[in-house]
Amino acid sequence: MRTIRVGNAAGFWGDNLDAPRRLVEGSQLDYLTLEYLAELTLSILAHQRSKNPDVGYVPDCVTVLEGLVSHLPAQPRLKIVTNGGGMNPVACARKIAAALTAGGHGSLRVAVVSGDDLLPCIDDFLTGGEPFANFDTGTPLGPVRERLASANAYLGAAGIVEALGQGARIVVTGRVADASLTVGPAQYEFGWSPDDWQRLGAATVAGHLIECGAQVTGGMFSGWSDALPLHELGYPIAELSEDGSIVITKPAGTGGAVTVAIVAEQLVYEIGDPAHYLTPDVDADFSKVELRQECPDRVAVVNATGRPAPPRYKVSMAYRDGYMASGTLVVCGAHAARKARAAGNLILSRLKEAGVVLARTNIECLGTGDTLPGVWARHDEALEVVLRVSVHDPSRDAVERFVREFAPLAGSGPPGVTGYTGPRSKPYPVFAYWPTTIARECVAPVVDVRPASEW
Amino acid sequence: MPKPTPPPDQPLRLADIAHARSGDKGNHANVGVIAYTPAGYEFLGRYLSETRLAEYLLPLRPTQVERFAMPGIGAYNFVLHDILAGGASRSLRTDSQGKVLALAVLEMPIAAPANWREMLSPPVGREG
């Protein structure tokens, strides 16, 4: 029975830039996936593209791919699938194609999968009867329509399957469901039917397990101890077989571990009802999954299944919602926590005296239990704490005025205030999240495959 | 009948019998609590109800707590509605994505049942 090996070496924008090269060097892979898009990444990329039409993709993706060009001859089977195209997959593909061509690989085929960006046609959809109601609150889109910064449907595996069928060696996508980066290669390689719910469900579990990179090989493990070294952490590989069986593993000789406990933690990561993990490909069922340690660093995933795909695609929207900023200071000595809280209140009261009232504020005294106030037991006895004050307001000027209020505390606050060495924080635009859905017939992937030299 | 065991020297925490991971979905978060042993899973089923977890997390004001069983891995997944004060995009908290919720849940004190020794964690690292 055939098996393919899919490695994932990026779990988010900002993940370790050396991980992809190390994963490719450390094992023979059929596919390398690179997953870069969190819920809000696209709104940040849309903001960048609005200032410069040549950007709007995840720059890490290009850096990584440029670094991998010289490795391609040693891994003739390797194909790469990434959603690092973000809001501008064509620009991303052009950069990658240029590096391939410069490296003498101009004939390699590079694909762009797009069609996820709904913003250009949003009013047509609205007049056509799509309300885009927020699926958490039920509120219709109306009031925030004018402030929309991005609106992207989650595409499934279909566009990736088509791109691979057209001979693509590298597939660059926009918003594709994270797990579909793994489902696409398996569906293409094994010729699974798009209604083979059981196998698509199993491949979705595999994709879910590896999509966050090292979180399934020991990173973030709540049972952390020094006994589990995390240096040179291995990134994960999913072995998917034709019959839908799945094994999670990592390259030999790397740090971390693949154990039942670690894989179980990633199975539950960011899920809702485990019986209904919805993607555009399948309504996957994780609820009866069992994990078996086959040998060190190999865990088999069994009993994953699925049901017919949901009739509507998830859509991730973001709208402009004013500005936020946070500032931090270190406060030391006796009564550090009391002094820090007083200093935080002083900042806000001085702003008030200056006529600046901010819409939302939060004072945290880190080191005392304030990351989850009231849940953590409170510890006010530390001799040093971090004061963190965060604000949100429609006015950029008001938020700018807030960040200027930190420096004066050095000479006009309680004693023991220090830690001014970093640069002053800056107000940043807020892109508030608006989760919604769209009928699947309204969305179709657009696939464009060309030799690298022709991008 | 199981042999009676003496109570533990220290009060038990959930972390003694389970591990957990949490993350965000918009303004909601989830915490998956995974028992180390079958006895621990059976105990979680009785003890760690939606109501008990909602009470424990009350200062963070979740609007609803749902629980889902995952018997194949000995886990319960809890969905904590509206607990993130705005979520990744708008929350003014340091932990805007609910990453540390799991660790806080693991600090929950638990009333040690008679068979508590059967629930304790194996050595960390490489089991199986």
Tab-separated table of C-alpha atoms in Angstrom, chain A:
chain	number	residue	atom	x	y	z
A	1	MET	CA	0.000	0.000	0.000
A	2	ARG	CA	1.289	3.439	-0.886
A	3	THR	CA	2.166	5.958	1.781
A	4	ILE	CA	3.106	9.602	1.387
A	5	ARG	CA	5.093	11.667	3.840
A	6	VAL	CA	3.882	15.228	4.406
A	7	GLY	CA	6.038	17.426	6.629
A	8	ASN	CA	4.938	20.779	8.005
A	9	ALA	CA	7.651	23.244	8.919
A	10	ALA	CA	5.721	26.438	9.630
A	11	GLY	CA	2.805	26.762	12.020
A	12	PHE	CA	2.358	30.517	11.837
A	13	TRP	CA	3.868	33.691	10.410
A	14	GLY	CA	6.983	34.192	12.506
A	15	ASP	CA	7.757	30.518	13.074
A	16	ASN	CA	11.368	29.327	12.977
A	17	LEU	CA	12.904	30.226	9.603
A	18	ASP	CA	15.404	27.331	9.743
A	19	ALA	CA	12.780	24.659	10.381
A	20	PRO	CA	11.846	24.036	6.717
A	21	ARG	CA	15.445	23.521	5.640
A	22	ARG	CA	16.134	21.251	8.596
A	23	LEU	CA	13.011	19.195	7.963
A	24	VAL	CA	13.894	18.769	4.294
A	25	GLU	CA	17.495	17.860	5.106
A	26	GLY	CA	16.504	15.466	7.888
A	27	SER	CA	14.051	13.279	6.007
A	28	GLN	CA	12.791	12.255	2.604
A	29	LEU	CA	9.466	13.986	2.108
A	30	ASP	CA	6.870	13.825	-0.633
A	31	TYR	CA	5.345	17.129	0.435
A	32	LEU	CA	6.416	20.055	2.550
A	33	THR	CA	3.618	22.283	3.801
A	34	LEU	CA	4.085	25.764	5.235
A	35	GLU	CA	1.095	27.189	7.120
A	36	TYR	CA	1.187	30.916	7.837
A	37	LEU	CA	-2.331	32.268	8.213
A	38	ALA	CA	-3.991	32.835	11.578
A	39	GLU	CA	-7.452	34.367	11.891
A	40	LEU	CA	-6.188	37.935	11.661
A	41	THR	CA	-3.139	37.555	9.442
A	42	LEU	CA	-5.047	38.383	6.277
A	43	SER	CA	-6.278	41.720	7.624
A	44	ILE	CA	-2.694	42.730	8.421
A	45	LEU	CA	-1.612	41.642	4.934
A	46	ALA	CA	-4.558	43.491	3.367
A	47	HIS	CA	-3.492	46.626	5.221
A	48	GLN	CA	0.042	46.244	3.822
A	49	ARG	CA	-1.213	45.642	0.301
A	50	SER	CA	-3.374	48.770	0.496
A	51	LYS	CA	-0.139	50.756	0.854
A	52	ASN	CA	1.865	48.814	-1.729
A	53	PRO	CA	0.260	46.560	-4.384
A	54	ASP	CA	3.418	44.415	-4.624
A	55	VAL	CA	3.189	43.111	-1.060
A	56	GLY	CA	0.462	41.495	0.998
A	57	TYR	CA	1.944	37.984	1.115
A	58	VAL	CA	3.812	36.480	4.067
A	59	PRO	CA	7.442	37.553	3.580
A	60	ASP	CA	8.731	34.582	5.601
A	61	CYS	CA	7.305	32.314	2.915
A	62	VAL	CA	9.511	33.856	0.230
A	63	THR	CA	12.570	33.820	2.498
A	64	VAL	CA	12.024	30.125	3.225
A	65	LEU	CA	11.382	29.140	-0.385
A	66	GLU	CA	14.437	31.070	-1.598
A	67	GLY	CA	16.493	29.105	0.920
A	68	LEU	CA	15.074	25.786	-0.272
A	69	VAL	CA	15.857	26.210	-3.973
A	70	SER	CA	19.277	24.597	-3.677
A	71	HIS	CA	17.747	21.579	-1.907
A	72	LEU	CA	15.321	20.690	-4.659
A	73	PRO	CA	17.735	18.571	-6.755
A	74	ALA	CA	18.429	16.269	-3.771
A	75	GLN	CA	14.692	15.750	-3.202
A	76	PRO	CA	13.323	15.161	-6.706
A	77	ARG	CA	9.916	14.024	-5.411
A	78	LEU	CA	9.425	16.931	-3.047
A	79	LYS	CA	6.519	19.272	-3.669
A	80	ILE	CA	5.745	22.316	-1.564
A	81	VAL	CA	2.284	23.590	-0.647
A	82	THR	CA	1.878	26.841	1.269
A	83	ASN	CA	-0.804	29.377	2.112
A	84	GLY	CA	1.890	32.058	2.479
A	85	GLY	CA	0.456	33.819	-0.566
A	86	GLY	CA	-1.898	35.513	1.880
A	87	MET	CA	-3.644	38.474	0.260
A	88	ASN	CA	-1.344	38.476	-2.762
A	89	PRO	CA	-0.448	34.941	-3.866
A	90	VAL	CA	0.530	36.123	-7.361
A	91	ALA	CA	3.170	38.514	-6.011
A	92	CYS	CA	4.401	35.765	-3.689
A	93	ALA	CA	4.593	33.243	-6.540
A	94	ARG	CA	6.514	35.738	-8.696
A	95	LYS	CA	9.151	36.164	-5.998
A	96	ILE	CA	9.494	32.410	-5.566
A	97	ALA	CA	9.530	31.830	-9.324
A	98	ALA	CA	12.279	34.422	-9.728
A	99	ALA	CA	14.424	32.565	-7.190
A	100	LEU	CA	13.769	29.253	-8.949
A	101	THR	CA	14.650	30.708	-12.338
A	102	ALA	CA	17.810	32.322	-10.993
A	103	GLY	CA	18.779	28.938	-9.528
A	104	GLY	CA	18.412	27.227	-12.901
A	105	HIS	CA	14.968	25.727	-12.216
A	106	GLY	CA	12.958	27.897	-14.597
A	107	SER	CA	11.028	24.891	-15.913
A	108	LEU	CA	9.607	23.916	-12.524
A	109	ARG	CA	5.897	24.571	-12.427
A	110	VAL	CA	4.558	27.012	-9.845
A	111	ALA	CA	0.843	27.274	-9.099
A	112	VAL	CA	-1.283	30.009	-7.604
A	113	VAL	CA	-4.585	29.052	-6.005
A	114	SER	CA	-6.793	32.072	-5.360
A	115	GLY	CA	-10.481	32.869	-5.384
A	116	ASP	CA	-10.712	33.223	-1.618
A	117	ASP	CA	-10.761	37.039	-1.592
A	118	LEU	CA	-14.411	38.095	-1.483
A	119	LEU	CA	-13.903	41.785	-0.734
A	120	PRO	CA	-13.949	43.031	-4.359
A	121	CYS	CA	-17.426	41.513	-4.865
A	122	ILE	CA	-18.813	41.928	-1.368
A	123	ASP	CA	-21.633	44.268	-2.371
A	124	ASP	CA	-22.759	41.906	-5.126
A	125	PHE	CA	-22.997	39.130	-2.565
A	126	LEU	CA	-24.920	41.377	-0.161
A	127	THR	CA	-27.437	42.417	-2.823
A	128	GLY	CA	-27.606	38.771	-3.910
A	129	GLY	CA	-28.920	37.894	-0.451
A	130	GLU	CA	-25.829	36.823	1.516
A	131	PRO	CA	-26.224	38.609	4.884
A	132	PHE	CA	-22.748	37.665	6.169
A	133	ALA	CA	-24.203	37.652	9.685
A	134	ASN	CA	-21.623	37.176	12.413
A	135	PHE	CA	-21.958	33.500	13.293
A	136	ASP	CA	-21.163	34.073	16.932
A	137	THR	CA	-23.584	36.912	17.541
A	138	GLY	CA	-26.048	36.726	14.629
A	139	THR	CA	-25.533	40.441	13.897
A	140	PRO	CA	-25.849	41.362	10.208
A	141	LEU	CA	-22.786	42.816	8.496
A	142	GLY	CA	-24.460	46.150	7.697
A	143	PRO	CA	-22.976	48.464	10.336
A	144	VAL	CA	-19.371	47.403	9.713
A	145	ARG	CA	-19.567	46.984	5.923
A	146	GLU	CA	-17.884	50.331	5.233
A	147	ARG	CA	-15.011	49.470	7.549
A	148	LEU	CA	-14.228	46.017	6.115
A	149	ALA	CA	-10.507	45.475	5.609
A	150	SER	CA	-10.585	41.874	4.410
A	151	ALA	CA	-13.082	39.123	3.624
A	152	ASN	CA	-11.729	35.707	2.739
A	153	ALA	CA	-13.508	32.431	2.234
A	154	TYR	CA	-11.707	29.349	3.460
A	155	LEU	CA	-11.045	27.306	0.336
A	156	GLY	CA	-10.623	23.551	0.587
A	157	ALA	CA	-8.329	21.029	-1.040
A	158	ALA	CA	-9.890	21.166	-4.519
A	159	GLY	CA	-7.686	23.943	-5.904
A	160	ILE	CA	-4.542	22.266	-4.593
A	161	VAL	CA	-5.575	18.940	-6.143
A	162	GLU	CA	-6.117	20.662	-9.471
A	163	ALA	CA	-2.783	22.492	-9.294
A	164	LEU	CA	-0.920	19.268	-8.531
A	165	GLY	CA	-2.763	17.578	-11.383
A	166	GLN	CA	-1.377	20.246	-13.698
A	167	GLY	CA	2.139	19.346	-12.640
A	168	ALA	CA	2.784	22.031	-10.043
A	169	ARG	CA	5.893	21.503	-7.957
A	170	ILE	CA	5.153	24.489	-5.714
A	171	VAL	CA	1.614	25.568	-4.845
A	172	VAL	CA	1.061	29.042	-3.380
A	173	THR	CA	-2.398	29.756	-2.040
A	174	GLY	CA	-4.371	32.463	-0.287
A	175	ARG	CA	-6.792	31.517	2.487
A	176	VAL	CA	-7.083	27.745	2.376
A	177	ALA	CA	-8.231	25.807	5.447
A	178	ASP	CA	-5.085	24.791	7.316
A	179	ALA	CA	-5.845	21.072	7.185
A	180	SER	CA	-6.539	21.254	3.441
A	181	LEU	CA	-2.829	21.855	2.836
A	182	THR	CA	-2.415	18.190	3.823
A	183	VAL	CA	-5.718	16.870	2.469
A	184	GLY	CA	-4.953	18.217	-1.019
A	185	PRO	CA	-1.735	16.225	-1.542
A	186	ALA	CA	-3.288	13.007	-0.174
A	187	GLN	CA	-6.423	13.359	-2.269
A	188	TYR	CA	-4.330	14.003	-5.377
A	189	GLU	CA	-1.813	11.208	-4.797
A	190	PHE	CA	-4.374	8.534	-3.967
A	191	GLY	CA	-7.114	9.706	-6.289
A	192	TRP	CA	-9.634	9.820	-3.474
A	193	SER	CA	-13.083	10.870	-4.530
A	194	PRO	CA	-14.234	14.242	-3.149
A	195	ASP	CA	-16.997	12.358	-1.336
A	196	ASP	CA	-14.728	9.779	0.291
A	197	TRP	CA	-15.697	11.246	3.658
A	198	GLN	CA	-13.937	8.675	5.801
A	199	ARG	CA	-10.521	9.177	4.200
A	200	LEU	CA	-10.915	12.928	3.829
A	201	GLY	CA	-11.821	13.009	7.520
A	202	ALA	CA	-8.707	11.024	8.388
A	203	ALA	CA	-6.465	13.243	6.267
A	204	THR	CA	-8.072	16.289	7.898
A	205	VAL	CA	-7.093	14.965	11.318
A	206	ALA	CA	-3.537	14.489	10.023
A	207	GLY	CA	-3.503	18.039	8.674
A	208	HIS	CA	-4.908	19.416	11.913
A	209	LEU	CA	-2.217	17.610	13.910
A	210	ILE	CA	0.732	18.962	11.910
A	211	GLU	CA	-0.587	22.402	10.955
A	212	CYS	CA	0.884	24.096	14.040
A	213	GLY	CA	4.350	22.709	13.482
A	214	ALA	CA	6.259	21.868	16.650
A	215	GLN	CA	3.151	21.917	18.837
A	216	VAL	CA	2.765	18.207	18.003
A	217	THR	CA	6.401	17.319	18.629
A	218	GLY	CA	6.769	18.685	22.156
A	219	GLY	CA	6.343	22.440	21.895
A	220	MET	CA	3.759	23.912	24.280
A	221	PHE	CA	3.281	20.499	25.970
A	222	SER	CA	1.611	21.135	29.318
A	223	GLY	CA	3.530	18.239	30.872
A	224	TRP	CA	6.785	20.112	30.157
A	225	SER	CA	9.875	19.165	32.087
A	226	ASP	CA	13.613	19.330	31.624
A	227	ALA	CA	13.423	15.650	30.665
A	228	LEU	CA	12.015	16.650	27.278
A	229	PRO	CA	14.704	18.711	25.539
A	230	LEU	CA	13.281	21.210	23.063
A	231	HIS	CA	16.497	22.326	21.395
A	232	GLU	CA	16.770	21.403	17.714
A	233	LEU	CA	13.116	20.560	17.943
A	234	GLY	CA	11.979	18.288	15.130
A	235	TYR	CA	9.028	19.478	13.061
A	236	PRO	CA	6.276	16.987	12.306
A	237	ILE	CA	5.708	14.555	9.481
A	238	ALA	CA	2.350	12.921	8.772
A	239	GLU	CA	2.494	9.604	6.948
A	240	LEU	CA	-0.767	9.142	5.098
A	241	SER	CA	-1.628	5.835	3.462
A	242	GLU	CA	-3.979	5.059	0.631
A	243	ASP	CA	-6.517	3.454	2.995
A	244	GLY	CA	-6.630	6.571	5.160
A	245	SER	CA	-4.387	5.346	7.968
A	246	ILE	CA	-2.225	7.983	9.594
A	247	VAL	CA	1.042	8.070	11.527
A	248	ILE	CA	2.582	11.196	13.083
A	249	THR	CA	6.363	11.216	13.425
A	250	LYS	CA	9.425	13.482	13.166
A	251	PRO	CA	12.959	13.216	11.769
A	252	ALA	CA	15.366	10.986	13.665
A	253	GLY	CA	17.891	12.682	15.907
A	254	THR	CA	15.864	15.832	16.531
A	255	GLY	CA	14.673	17.298	19.824
A	256	GLY	CA	11.192	16.990	21.266
A	257	ALA	CA	9.116	13.827	21.112
A	258	VAL	CA	6.057	12.381	19.435
A	259	THR	CA	4.090	10.636	22.160
A	260	VAL	CA	0.447	9.773	22.684
A	261	ALA	CA	0.154	12.541	25.289
A	262	ILE	CA	1.720	15.200	23.071
A	263	VAL	CA	-0.334	14.248	20.018
A	264	ALA	CA	-3.501	14.163	22.142
A	265	GLU	CA	-2.871	17.751	23.235
A	266	GLN	CA	-2.603	18.899	19.648
A	267	LEU	CA	-5.705	16.931	18.686
A	268	VAL	CA	-7.749	19.080	21.085
A	269	TYR	CA	-6.056	22.353	20.081
A	270	GLU	CA	-8.500	25.029	18.946
A	271	ILE	CA	-11.403	22.687	18.294
A	272	GLY	CA	-15.074	23.005	19.126
A	273	ASP	CA	-17.330	19.953	18.935
A	274	PRO	CA	-14.839	17.169	18.171
A	275	ALA	CA	-17.514	15.255	16.256
A	276	HIS	CA	-17.833	18.134	13.793
A	277	TYR	CA	-14.540	19.684	12.766
A	278	LEU	CA	-15.799	21.570	9.740
A	279	THR	CA	-13.638	22.316	6.732
A	280	PRO	CA	-14.632	22.953	3.116
A	281	ASP	CA	-13.585	19.338	2.397
A	282	VAL	CA	-15.444	17.375	5.030
A	283	ASP	CA	-17.275	17.411	8.354
A	284	ALA	CA	-14.482	15.551	10.119
A	285	ASP	CA	-15.120	13.496	13.236
A	286	PHE	CA	-12.295	13.522	15.810
A	287	SER	CA	-14.479	12.317	18.659
A	288	LYS	CA	-13.570	8.628	18.495
A	289	VAL	CA	-9.936	9.006	17.510
A	290	GLU	CA	-7.493	6.732	19.321
A	291	LEU	CA	-3.738	7.162	19.455
A	292	ARG	CA	-1.229	4.313	19.612
A	293	GLN	CA	2.497	4.549	20.239
A	294	GLU	CA	4.000	2.289	17.549
A	295	CYS	CA	7.562	2.924	18.662
A	296	PRO	CA	9.442	5.954	19.982
A	297	ASP	CA	8.408	9.095	18.080
A	298	ARG	CA	5.744	7.319	16.002
A	299	VAL	CA	2.076	7.621	16.920
A	300	ALA	CA	-0.679	5.997	14.858
A	301	VAL	CA	-3.981	7.882	14.622
A	302	VAL	CA	-6.957	5.569	14.227
A	303	ASN	CA	-10.754	5.812	14.021
A	304	ALA	CA	-10.862	9.248	12.432
A	305	THR	CA	-13.773	9.610	10.084
A	306	GLY	CA	-15.963	12.164	8.392
A	307	ARG	CA	-19.353	13.068	6.984
A	308	PRO	CA	-20.438	15.168	3.993
A	309	ALA	CA	-18.866	18.595	3.758
A	310	PRO	CA	-20.923	21.495	5.123
A	311	PRO	CA	-23.091	23.433	2.629
A	312	ARG	CA	-21.478	26.737	3.540
A	313	TYR	CA	-17.867	27.895	3.557
A	314	LYS	CA	-16.454	29.686	6.554
A	315	VAL	CA	-15.506	33.294	5.798
A	316	SER	CA	-13.045	35.245	7.871
A	317	MET	CA	-13.659	38.983	7.777
A	318	ALA	CA	-11.945	41.830	9.579
A	319	TYR	CA	-13.039	45.438	9.936
A	320	ARG	CA	-11.190	48.552	11.061
A	321	ASP	CA	-11.950	49.253	14.678
A	322	GLY	CA	-9.804	52.133	15.892
A	323	TYR	CA	-6.392	51.838	17.507
A	324	MET	CA	-4.748	50.031	20.362
A	325	ALA	CA	-1.449	50.323	22.193
A	326	SER	CA	0.181	48.741	25.209
A	327	GLY	CA	2.984	50.045	27.339
A	328	THR	CA	5.026	48.237	29.952
A	329	LEU	CA	7.229	49.298	32.852
A	330	VAL	CA	9.055	47.367	35.510
A	331	VAL	CA	8.311	48.327	39.094
A	332	CYS	CA	10.620	47.143	41.872
A	333	GLY	CA	11.124	47.148	45.620
A	334	ALA	CA	8.812	46.874	48.588
A	335	HIS	CA	5.120	47.001	47.678
A	336	ALA	CA	6.032	46.622	43.996
A	337	ALA	CA	2.567	45.361	43.041
A	338	ARG	CA	0.748	48.166	44.875
A	339	LYS	CA	3.041	50.761	43.348
A	340	ALA	CA	2.583	49.295	39.868
A	341	ARG	CA	-1.195	49.421	40.096
A	342	ALA	CA	-1.010	52.974	41.415
A	343	ALA	CA	1.265	53.936	38.521
A	344	GLY	CA	-1.162	52.393	36.033
A	345	ASN	CA	-4.052	54.357	37.514
A	346	LEU	CA	-1.904	57.474	37.531
A	347	ILE	CA	-1.395	57.194	33.775
A	348	LEU	CA	-5.115	57.005	33.148
A	349	SER	CA	-5.997	59.785	35.597
A	350	ARG	CA	-3.373	62.121	34.135
A	351	LEU	CA	-4.847	61.464	30.710
A	352	LYS	CA	-8.282	62.297	32.062
A	353	GLU	CA	-6.947	65.560	33.498
A	354	ALA	CA	-5.627	66.316	30.020
A	355	GLY	CA	-9.092	65.696	28.611
A	356	VAL	CA	-8.288	62.299	27.086
A	357	VAL	CA	-10.796	59.591	27.964
A	358	LEU	CA	-10.137	56.270	26.276
A	359	ALA	CA	-12.903	53.891	25.242
A	360	ARG	CA	-11.358	50.746	26.751
A	361	THR	CA	-8.447	50.344	29.151
A	362	ASN	CA	-6.831	47.479	31.053
A	363	ILE	CA	-4.188	47.545	33.765
A	364	GLU	CA	-2.251	44.359	34.437
A	365	CYS	CA	0.333	43.814	37.123
A	366	LEU	CA	2.211	40.863	35.701
A	367	GLY	CA	3.860	38.665	38.283
A	368	THR	CA	0.886	38.786	40.628
A	369	GLY	CA	-1.534	36.560	38.731
A	370	ASP	CA	-3.034	39.176	36.453
A	371	THR	CA	-2.865	37.202	33.198
A	372	LEU	CA	-6.040	35.503	34.459
A	373	PRO	CA	-7.185	37.746	37.298
A	374	GLY	CA	-9.349	35.985	39.830
A	375	VAL	CA	-8.482	32.553	38.466
A	376	TRP	CA	-4.811	32.440	39.360
A	377	ALA	CA	-4.226	32.815	43.081
A	378	ARG	CA	-3.094	36.409	43.638
A	379	HIS	CA	0.555	36.907	44.666
A	380	ASP	CA	1.334	40.487	45.652
A	381	GLU	CA	4.604	39.849	47.459
A	382	ALA	CA	7.044	39.943	44.505
A	383	LEU	CA	9.866	42.492	44.687
A	384	GLU	CA	9.564	43.182	40.980
A	385	VAL	CA	6.536	43.159	38.698
A	386	VAL	CA	5.721	44.300	35.186
A	387	LEU	CA	3.061	46.952	34.802
A	388	ARG	CA	1.240	46.631	31.502
A	389	VAL	CA	-1.393	49.150	30.493
A	390	SER	CA	-3.362	48.599	27.293
A	391	VAL	CA	-5.901	50.863	25.657
A	392	HIS	CA	-8.297	50.888	22.709
A	393	ASP	CA	-9.937	53.964	21.232
A	394	PRO	CA	-11.388	55.117	17.903
A	395	SER	CA	-8.961	58.073	17.914
A	396	ARG	CA	-5.347	57.466	16.938
A	397	ASP	CA	-4.411	60.781	18.551
A	398	ALA	CA	-5.857	59.720	21.888
A	399	VAL	CA	-3.909	56.449	21.787
A	400	GLU	CA	-0.763	58.336	20.777
A	401	ARG	CA	-1.274	60.648	23.762
A	402	PHE	CA	-1.517	57.553	25.980
A	403	VAL	CA	1.849	56.109	24.943
A	404	ARG	CA	3.492	59.461	25.752
A	405	GLU	CA	2.254	59.255	29.319
A	406	PHE	CA	4.692	56.474	30.301
A	407	ALA	CA	7.990	58.355	30.215
A	408	PRO	CA	6.969	61.051	32.738
A	409	LEU	CA	6.446	58.330	35.365
A	410	ALA	CA	10.226	57.942	35.606
A	411	GLY	CA	10.405	61.134	37.617
A	412	SER	CA	6.840	61.691	38.704
A	413	GLY	CA	5.668	58.259	39.784
A	414	PRO	CA	6.260	55.956	42.722
A	415	PRO	CA	9.846	54.845	43.480
A	416	GLY	CA	11.331	51.786	41.799
A	417	VAL	CA	10.005	52.445	38.291
A	418	THR	CA	12.505	51.225	35.681
A	419	GLY	CA	12.735	49.428	32.363
A	420	TYR	CA	12.501	52.342	29.949
A	421	THR	CA	15.180	50.923	27.696
A	422	GLY	CA	12.953	49.736	24.870
A	423	PRO	CA	11.497	51.981	22.169
A	424	ARG	CA	8.193	53.690	22.925
A	425	SER	CA	5.248	51.595	21.802
A	426	LYS	CA	3.196	52.839	18.861
A	427	PRO	CA	-0.538	52.887	18.281
A	428	TYR	CA	-1.518	50.161	15.834
A	429	PRO	CA	-4.732	49.764	13.848
A	430	VAL	CA	-7.222	47.229	15.148
A	431	PHE	CA	-8.815	44.780	12.735
A	432	ALA	CA	-11.739	43.271	14.548
A	433	TYR	CA	-12.710	39.719	13.665
A	434	TRP	CA	-16.013	38.976	11.958
A	435	PRO	CA	-16.532	35.249	11.441
A	436	THR	CA	-19.271	34.392	8.959
A	437	THR	CA	-20.187	32.000	6.118
A	438	ILE	CA	-21.119	31.936	2.439
A	439	ALA	CA	-22.924	29.375	0.287
A	440	ARG	CA	-20.316	27.105	-1.266
A	441	GLU	CA	-21.613	27.571	-4.802
A	442	CYS	CA	-20.614	31.255	-4.551
A	443	VAL	CA	-16.931	30.388	-4.189
A	444	ALA	CA	-14.623	28.573	-6.606
A	445	PRO	CA	-10.861	28.237	-6.507
A	446	VAL	CA	-8.951	29.888	-9.335
A	447	VAL	CA	-5.895	27.870	-10.351
A	448	ASP	CA	-3.033	29.187	-12.466
A	449	VAL	CA	-0.033	26.913	-13.139
A	450	ARG	CA	3.020	28.070	-15.129
A	451	PRO	CA	6.701	27.273	-15.391
A	452	ALA	CA	8.694	29.427	-12.990
A	453	SER	CA	10.287	31.316	-15.887
A	454	GLU	CA	6.853	32.484	-17.051
A	455	TRP	CA	5.604	34.115	-13.856
